[in-house]
Short mmCIF file of C-alpha atoms in Angstrom, two decimals:
data_model
loop_
_atom_site.label_atom_id
_atom_site.label_comp_id
_atom_site.label_asym_id
_atom_site.label_seq_id
_atom_site.Cartn_x
_atom_site.Cartn_y
_atom_site.Cartn_z
CA MET A 1171 -22.42 40.30 -6.36
CA ARG A 1172 -24.00 38.21 -3.77
CA THR A 1173 -25.80 36.34 -6.38
CA SER A 1174 -22.51 35.72 -8.05
CA LEU A 1175 -20.53 34.70 -4.75
CA THR A 1176 -23.05 32.42 -3.87
CA ALA A 1177 -22.93 30.59 -7.36
CA ARG A 1178 -19.53 30.04 -7.20
CA ARG A 1179 -19.96 28.68 -3.80
CA LEU A 1180 -22.56 26.20 -5.35
CA SER A 1181 -20.31 25.46 -8.17
CA ARG A 1182 -17.59 24.77 -5.94
CA VAL A 1183 -19.94 22.24 -3.68
CA ALA A 1184 -20.90 20.55 -6.57
CA LEU A 1185 -17.34 19.97 -8.04
CA LEU A 1186 -16.69 18.71 -4.51
CA LEU A 1187 -19.61 16.03 -4.26
CA ALA A 1188 -18.76 15.10 -7.91
CA GLY A 1189 -15.23 14.09 -6.69
CA VAL A 1190 -16.13 12.41 -4.00
CA THR A 1191 -18.96 10.08 -5.80
CA ALA A 1192 -15.99 9.50 -8.45
CA VAL A 1193 -14.42 7.87 -5.74
CA ALA A 1194 -16.80 5.74 -4.05
CA PHE A 1195 -18.20 4.36 -7.29
CA THR A 1196 -14.85 2.94 -8.37
CA ALA A 1197 -14.03 1.96 -5.16
CA ALA A 1198 -16.58 -0.22 -4.92
CA CYS A 1199 -17.01 -1.13 -8.11
CA GLY A 1200 -13.65 -1.30 -9.30
CA GLY A 1201 -14.40 0.32 -12.97
CA THR A 1202 -13.21 3.84 -13.93
CA GLY A 1203 -15.83 6.06 -12.75
CA THR A 1204 -17.47 9.65 -14.22
CA GLU A 1205 -15.67 12.56 -15.41
CA SER A 1206 -16.18 15.92 -13.73
CA ALA A 1207 -18.73 18.55 -15.05
CA ASP A 1208 -16.51 19.56 -17.61
CA GLY A 1209 -14.98 16.68 -18.57
CA ARG A 1210 -11.55 16.66 -16.76
CA THR A 1211 -10.67 13.80 -14.73
CA VAL A 1212 -7.86 11.82 -13.33
CA THR A 1213 -8.04 8.06 -13.11
CA VAL A 1214 -5.23 6.55 -10.06
CA TYR A 1215 -4.92 2.97 -10.01
CA SER A 1216 -4.07 2.19 -6.23
CA ALA A 1217 -2.90 -0.97 -3.82
CA ASP A 1218 -5.59 -1.02 -1.49
CA GLY A 1219 -4.99 0.33 1.98
CA VAL A 1220 -5.27 4.05 2.42
CA GLY A 1221 -8.98 4.62 0.82
CA GLY A 1222 -9.24 7.24 3.86
CA TRP A 1223 -6.37 9.64 3.35
CA TYR A 1224 -7.36 9.27 -0.41
CA LYS A 1225 -10.80 10.65 0.21
CA ASN A 1226 -9.93 13.38 1.78
CA ARG A 1227 -7.19 14.79 -0.36
CA PHE A 1228 -9.24 13.50 -3.63
CA ALA A 1229 -12.29 15.77 -2.34
CA GLU A 1230 -9.78 18.74 -1.67
CA PHE A 1231 -7.91 18.29 -4.73
CA THR A 1232 -11.52 18.58 -6.82
CA ALA A 1233 -12.50 21.53 -4.78
CA GLN A 1234 -9.65 23.39 -5.80
CA THR A 1235 -9.44 22.33 -9.85
CA GLY A 1236 -12.56 20.89 -10.59
CA ILE A 1237 -10.55 17.82 -11.76
CA ALA A 1238 -12.48 14.50 -10.67
CA VAL A 1239 -10.29 11.50 -9.28
CA ASN A 1240 -11.75 8.10 -10.53
CA LEU A 1241 -9.81 5.23 -7.90
CA VAL A 1242 -9.81 2.18 -8.31
CA GLU A 1243 -8.33 -0.20 -5.56
CA ALA A 1244 -6.45 -4.15 -6.23
CA GLY A 1245 -3.73 -5.95 -4.92
CA SER A 1246 -0.31 -4.71 -5.42
CA GLY A 1247 0.73 -7.04 -8.10
CA GLU A 1248 -2.82 -6.94 -9.77
CA VAL A 1249 -2.66 -3.09 -10.06
CA VAL A 1250 0.74 -3.72 -12.49
CA ASN A 1251 -0.67 -6.48 -14.33
CA ARG A 1252 -3.81 -4.31 -15.35
CA VAL A 1253 -1.74 -2.00 -16.15
CA ASP A 1254 0.20 -3.93 -18.34
CA LYS A 1255 -3.04 -5.64 -19.99
CA GLU A 1256 -4.23 -2.31 -20.93
CA GLN A 1257 -1.03 -0.87 -22.68
CA SER A 1258 -2.74 -1.02 -26.11
CA ASN A 1259 -5.49 1.02 -24.43
CA PRO A 1260 -4.25 2.99 -21.40
CA GLN A 1261 -6.77 3.51 -18.83
CA ALA A 1262 -4.68 4.63 -15.66
CA ASP A 1263 -3.11 8.01 -15.31
CA VAL A 1264 -1.60 7.37 -11.98
CA ILE A 1265 -0.04 3.92 -10.23
CA VAL A 1266 0.53 3.75 -6.73
CA THR A 1267 1.78 0.46 -5.79
CA LEU A 1268 4.34 -1.24 -3.65
CA PRO A 1269 7.64 -2.73 -4.25
CA PRO A 1270 9.07 -4.84 -5.92
CA PHE A 1271 5.71 -3.95 -8.03
CA ILE A 1272 6.91 -0.29 -8.81
CA GLN A 1273 9.85 -1.24 -10.05
CA LYS A 1274 8.47 -3.98 -11.95
CA ALA A 1275 6.11 -1.49 -13.69
CA GLU A 1276 9.37 0.88 -14.37
CA GLN A 1277 11.40 -1.85 -15.86
CA SER A 1278 8.53 -3.27 -18.20
CA GLY A 1279 7.59 0.39 -19.49
CA LEU A 1280 4.79 1.18 -17.70
CA LEU A 1281 5.87 4.34 -16.21
CA GLN A 1282 7.23 7.79 -17.62
CA PRO A 1283 8.80 10.67 -16.01
CA SER A 1284 6.40 12.66 -14.36
CA GLY A 1285 8.58 15.85 -14.13
CA ILE A 1286 7.30 17.18 -10.24
CA ASP A 1287 9.40 18.45 -8.00
CA THR A 1288 10.92 15.61 -5.41
CA ALA A 1289 13.70 17.63 -4.16
CA ALA A 1290 12.18 16.75 -0.36
CA ILE A 1291 12.27 13.31 -0.88
CA PRO A 1292 15.46 11.27 -0.21
CA ALA A 1293 17.22 9.75 -3.07
CA ALA A 1294 16.28 6.20 -1.62
CA ASP A 1295 13.01 6.89 -1.91
CA LYS A 1296 12.91 7.61 -5.52
CA ASP A 1297 13.99 6.73 -8.99
CA PRO A 1298 17.20 8.63 -10.20
CA ASP A 1299 15.19 8.69 -13.74
CA GLY A 1300 12.37 10.53 -12.21
CA ASN A 1301 9.54 7.30 -13.15
CA TYR A 1302 8.70 7.04 -9.38
CA VAL A 1303 8.45 8.25 -5.63
CA THR A 1304 7.44 7.46 -2.31
CA LEU A 1305 4.43 8.52 -1.60
CA ALA A 1306 3.95 7.24 1.81
CA ASN A 1307 6.12 4.92 4.26
CA ASN A 1308 4.73 1.99 5.80
CA TYR A 1309 5.92 -1.36 7.06
CA LEU A 1310 5.14 -4.89 7.27
CA CYS A 1311 3.33 -6.59 10.49
CA PHE A 1312 1.27 -9.34 11.48
CA ILE A 1313 -2.41 -9.02 13.33
CA ALA A 1314 -3.87 -11.78 15.43
CA ASN A 1315 -7.34 -11.94 16.51
CA PRO A 1316 -8.03 -10.74 20.16
CA SER A 1317 -8.56 -13.83 21.70
CA VAL A 1318 -4.36 -14.22 20.94
CA ASP A 1319 -2.16 -12.99 23.07
CA ALA A 1320 0.47 -12.09 20.40
CA THR A 1321 3.04 -9.78 22.52
CA ALA A 1322 5.74 -12.49 22.72
CA LEU A 1323 4.75 -14.75 19.53
CA THR A 1324 7.50 -16.45 18.00
CA TRP A 1325 8.13 -17.27 14.65
CA GLU A 1326 8.07 -20.79 15.53
CA ASP A 1327 5.22 -20.38 17.50
CA LEU A 1328 3.28 -19.90 14.27
CA LEU A 1329 3.99 -23.12 13.39
CA LYS A 1330 2.08 -24.92 16.32
CA PRO A 1331 -0.69 -27.04 15.31
CA GLU A 1332 -3.40 -24.73 17.12
CA TYR A 1333 -3.35 -22.41 14.17
CA LYS A 1334 -3.75 -25.03 11.27
CA GLY A 1335 -6.57 -23.50 9.09
CA LYS A 1336 -6.61 -20.53 11.34
CA LEU A 1337 -3.56 -18.66 9.86
CA GLN A 1338 -2.84 -17.03 6.12
CA TYR A 1339 -0.57 -14.91 4.72
CA SER A 1340 -1.12 -12.65 1.38
CA THR A 1341 0.61 -14.66 -1.50
CA PRO A 1342 4.35 -13.64 -2.70
CA GLY A 1343 4.43 -12.25 -6.09
CA GLN A 1344 0.70 -11.13 -5.80
CA ALA A 1345 0.52 -9.29 -2.78
CA GLY A 1346 3.32 -6.72 -2.21
CA ASP A 1347 2.81 -7.21 1.88
CA GLY A 1348 3.01 -11.51 1.19
CA THR A 1349 6.31 -10.58 -1.21
CA ALA A 1350 7.58 -8.76 1.87
CA VAL A 1351 6.69 -11.63 4.39
CA LEU A 1352 9.33 -13.55 1.81
CA VAL A 1353 11.87 -10.98 1.95
CA LEU A 1354 11.72 -10.54 5.62
CA LEU A 1355 12.30 -14.21 6.14
CA GLN A 1356 15.41 -14.14 3.46
CA GLN A 1357 16.94 -11.32 5.52
CA LEU A 1358 16.43 -13.38 9.00
CA ARG A 1359 17.20 -16.83 7.89
CA GLY A 1360 18.46 -16.61 4.24
CA LYS A 1361 16.98 -18.19 1.06
CA GLN A 1362 16.94 -21.50 2.10
CA GLY A 1363 15.92 -21.20 5.59
CA ALA A 1364 13.28 -18.95 4.28
CA LEU A 1365 11.84 -21.27 2.20
CA ASP A 1366 12.46 -24.43 5.05
CA TYR A 1367 10.43 -22.20 7.18
CA LEU A 1368 7.45 -21.34 4.86
CA ALA A 1369 7.25 -24.63 3.88
CA ALA A 1370 6.62 -25.77 7.66
CA LEU A 1371 4.12 -22.96 7.85
CA GLN A 1372 2.40 -24.32 4.95
CA ALA A 1373 0.44 -27.07 7.32
CA ASN A 1374 -1.29 -24.25 9.09
CA ASN A 1375 -2.25 -21.74 5.92
CA VAL A 1376 -5.18 -21.55 4.79
CA GLY A 1377 -4.09 -20.84 0.90
CA PRO A 1378 -3.24 -17.89 -1.46
CA SER A 1379 -4.68 -14.95 -1.45
CA SER A 1380 -3.98 -11.62 -3.82
CA SER A 1381 -4.61 -8.96 -1.22
CA THR A 1382 -3.67 -8.47 1.86
CA GLY A 1383 -6.53 -6.34 3.10
CA LYS A 1384 -9.15 -9.16 2.67
CA LEU A 1385 -7.57 -10.84 5.72
CA GLN A 1386 -8.38 -7.95 7.89
CA ALA A 1387 -12.06 -9.07 8.26
CA LYS A 1388 -11.47 -12.57 8.97
CA VAL A 1389 -9.04 -12.01 11.62
CA ASP A 1390 -11.38 -9.86 13.30
CA LYS A 1391 -14.20 -12.35 13.20
CA GLY A 1392 -12.22 -14.93 14.29
CA GLU A 1393 -12.04 -16.83 10.65
CA LEU A 1394 -8.32 -16.52 11.36
CA LEU A 1395 -6.27 -16.08 14.28
CA ILE A 1396 -2.91 -14.68 12.63
CA ALA A 1397 -2.58 -13.11 9.23
CA ASN A 1398 -0.17 -10.72 7.71
CA GLY A 1399 -0.65 -6.86 7.53
CA ASP A 1400 0.99 -3.97 7.35
CA VAL A 1401 1.22 -1.11 10.01
CA GLN A 1402 -0.26 1.74 8.03
CA MET A 1403 -3.80 0.11 7.08
CA ASN A 1404 -4.22 -2.70 9.89
CA LEU A 1405 -4.06 1.05 12.51
CA THR A 1406 -6.46 2.85 9.85
CA THR A 1407 -9.04 -0.22 10.05
CA VAL A 1408 -8.53 -0.62 13.83
CA GLN A 1409 -9.48 3.22 13.78
CA GLU A 1410 -12.08 3.95 11.17
CA LYS A 1411 -13.90 0.53 11.51
CA GLY A 1412 -13.28 -0.01 15.29
CA SER A 1413 -11.56 -3.66 14.42
CA LYS A 1414 -10.24 -5.70 17.41
CA PHE A 1415 -7.26 -7.41 15.96
CA SER A 1416 -4.11 -6.46 17.48
CA VAL A 1417 -0.79 -5.37 15.40
CA PHE A 1418 2.73 -7.49 16.11
CA PHE A 1419 5.99 -9.23 15.18
CA PRO A 1420 7.14 -12.21 15.40
CA VAL A 1421 10.18 -12.83 17.62
CA ALA A 1422 13.23 -14.11 16.35
CA ALA A 1423 15.43 -17.24 17.81
CA ASP A 1424 17.76 -14.41 19.06
CA GLY A 1425 14.75 -12.16 20.83
CA LYS A 1426 14.43 -9.47 18.47
CA ARG A 1427 11.36 -8.34 16.29
CA SER A 1428 12.00 -7.02 12.96
CA THR A 1429 10.12 -6.02 9.56
CA VAL A 1430 10.93 -4.31 6.14
CA PRO A 1431 9.66 -1.08 4.47
CA VAL A 1432 6.93 -1.63 2.17
CA PRO A 1433 6.00 1.97 0.79
CA TYR A 1434 3.18 3.12 -1.20
CA VAL A 1435 4.81 4.44 -4.02
CA MET A 1436 3.67 6.82 -7.09
CA GLY A 1437 4.59 6.75 -10.76
CA LEU A 1438 2.61 8.38 -14.17
CA ALA A 1439 1.91 5.89 -16.49
CA LYS A 1440 2.74 5.54 -19.60
CA GLY A 1441 0.27 6.66 -22.20
CA ALA A 1442 -1.67 8.52 -19.42
CA PRO A 1443 -4.81 9.90 -20.90
CA HIS A 1444 -4.76 12.99 -18.70
CA GLN A 1445 -1.36 13.81 -18.23
CA ALA A 1446 -1.49 17.18 -17.01
CA ASP A 1447 -4.27 16.81 -14.56
CA ALA A 1448 -2.12 13.61 -13.29
CA THR A 1449 0.63 15.14 -12.51
CA GLU A 1450 -1.14 18.10 -10.75
CA LEU A 1451 -2.71 15.42 -8.93
CA MET A 1452 0.72 13.96 -8.05
CA ARG A 1453 2.00 17.37 -7.06
CA PHE A 1454 -0.69 17.98 -5.01
CA LEU A 1455 -0.77 14.80 -3.01
CA LEU A 1456 3.44 15.23 -2.61
CA ALA A 1457 2.94 18.46 -1.12
CA PRO A 1458 3.75 19.37 2.39
CA GLU A 1459 0.32 20.45 3.44
CA ALA A 1460 -1.18 16.97 2.27
CA GLN A 1461 1.48 14.87 3.21
CA SER A 1462 1.51 16.43 6.86
CA LYS A 1463 -2.15 14.63 6.95
CA LEU A 1464 -0.61 11.07 6.24
CA GLY A 1465 0.31 10.74 9.92
CA PRO A 1466 -2.88 11.72 11.68
CA GLU A 1467 -4.90 9.90 9.09
CA ALA A 1468 -3.24 7.13 7.42
CA PHE A 1469 -0.98 6.04 10.24
CA ALA A 1470 2.00 6.36 7.48
CA VAL A 1471 4.74 8.27 7.66
CA SER A 1472 5.53 11.16 4.87
CA PRO A 1473 8.87 10.36 3.00
CA ARG A 1474 9.39 14.41 2.61
CA THR A 1475 12.25 15.57 4.94
CA ASP A 1476 10.37 18.59 5.79
CA VAL A 1477 7.46 17.15 6.98
CA PRO A 1478 8.31 15.41 10.78
CA ALA A 1479 7.20 12.07 11.87
CA PRO A 1480 4.84 11.68 14.48
CA THR A 1481 6.74 11.18 17.68
CA THR A 1482 3.62 9.25 19.29
CA GLY A 1483 1.05 7.25 18.64
CA GLY A 1484 0.47 5.16 15.37
CA PRO A 1485 3.22 3.78 13.72
CA ALA A 1486 6.19 5.45 15.99
CA ALA A 1487 4.12 3.37 19.03
CA ALA A 1488 3.95 -0.06 16.56
CA LEU A 1489 7.27 0.26 15.75
CA ARG A 1490 8.97 0.78 19.00
CA GLY A 1491 11.72 -1.78 19.80
CA VAL A 1492 11.27 -3.10 16.04
CA GLU A 1493 14.49 -3.19 13.88
CA VAL A 1494 13.37 -2.07 10.17
CA VAL A 1495 15.88 -3.95 7.92
CA PRO A 1496 16.84 -2.15 4.56
CA VAL A 1497 15.54 -3.92 1.28
CA ASP A 1498 17.57 -3.25 -2.20
CA TRP A 1499 13.76 -3.74 -4.08
CA ASN A 1500 15.60 -3.86 -7.77
CA LYS A 1501 17.93 -6.91 -6.29
CA VAL A 1502 14.68 -8.22 -4.69
CA LEU A 1503 13.06 -7.93 -8.46
CA SER A 1504 15.96 -9.62 -10.15
CA GLU A 1505 16.05 -12.45 -8.34
CA LEU A 1506 12.04 -12.52 -8.05
CA ASP A 1507 11.03 -15.00 -10.81
CA ALA A 1508 13.60 -17.65 -9.25
CA ASP A 1509 12.68 -16.79 -5.79
CA LEU A 1510 8.77 -17.15 -6.57
CA ALA A 1511 9.52 -20.65 -8.45
CA ALA A 1512 11.75 -22.12 -5.48
CA TYR A 1513 8.51 -20.95 -3.19
CA GLN A 1514 5.78 -22.61 -5.20
CA GLN A 1515 8.32 -25.64 -4.99
CA ALA A 1516 8.46 -25.66 -1.40
CA THR A 1517 5.33 -25.03 -0.50
CA GLY A 1518 3.21 -26.90 -3.38
CA SER A 1519 0.84 -23.89 -3.93
#
C-alpha cells in the first residue's frame, strides 16, 4: 500500500512538472509546446499580462487532471489574427484577449459556445450567446519612469517637447491597451478631439508597438519616460520584477482622472482540437477558487459576483479617485475600421 501511494504521488509530481514545462516552453518560444504523458493537452492563445497567475493555475490544473497546458502569448490583436490564419488547421483551444478583439473573434466566427456555467458573471461581462466571458477585470493606465513626477501629469503635459522621443503608446487596432487609449480620448474629447490630440502627440511618439507589455522594460530603463499600460500587468511587473516605474492616469482639463476597462476575456475556439479538455480548463479558471487568486497574485479583479474585490492595495489603491468610463465594445468594433483609418491619416502612421 505504501509503495502504491508513493507511486501515485510521484506520478502527480511528474504531471505537475510536465504542465509547468509546457507553459515555460511556449511562453518563451511562441510555439504550441508538448503534450502530457497520456497525450492530453490544451493550447491557450492569450494576450500577455497574466502569465504569473496562469503559471500557478495551470500547474494546479495539470496536477488535478493530468492535462498539460500550452501557453502562447502575444498582443491582443495578434492573438485573434493568428487564430484567423489557422482556421484551416486550428491549433488554439482557448482564446483570451482584450476587447474589442474578443468581439472581433466572435463576429468572425472564430468562437463557439463553451457551455460552461457563467451564472455568477454579470450580463455585461459575457456574451449572451455563450461565446465569451470575462476572465479578469482590468483597466487602462499609463506608466512613468522614476525620474518623472507623474502625480499631477495632465494630457497636455504629455505634449511638451521634453517628452520628444521618450514617449510611446501601443498601436490602436493592434494592441488592446492601445485601442483603449483611442477609446478613452474619444470619450473625453469626442472623435475629432481625440484625433487632434493624437496628431499633436505624434511629435513625441517613438512609433508603433504591437505589444503594450514590451514598453514596460523601456520605461524602467529610461529609454522611455512615458508609456501606456494597464493596471493589472503593470502592478504585477512591479511586484514580480521589481520595476520602479509608477502607474498614473493623466489629468483632464476639468481636473478629473479617467480610465476605461480592458478586461481579459475568454472564449472557446471554433474547431478546438481538444474541446472537452479545453472546456474543463475554462471551468477551472472561472471557478471561485481560481478567481479568488486574481487579486493577490495578478492585481486583477474577478468578474464573479461571489468573489469580492480587494478593498485595499493593488487595483483598488491605483484606481482611487479615478472614474471608470463604461464602454460599449460592440459599438467600438462596428466603428473601429473607420476610426483606425482616421487615426492613421491624422497621425501619419
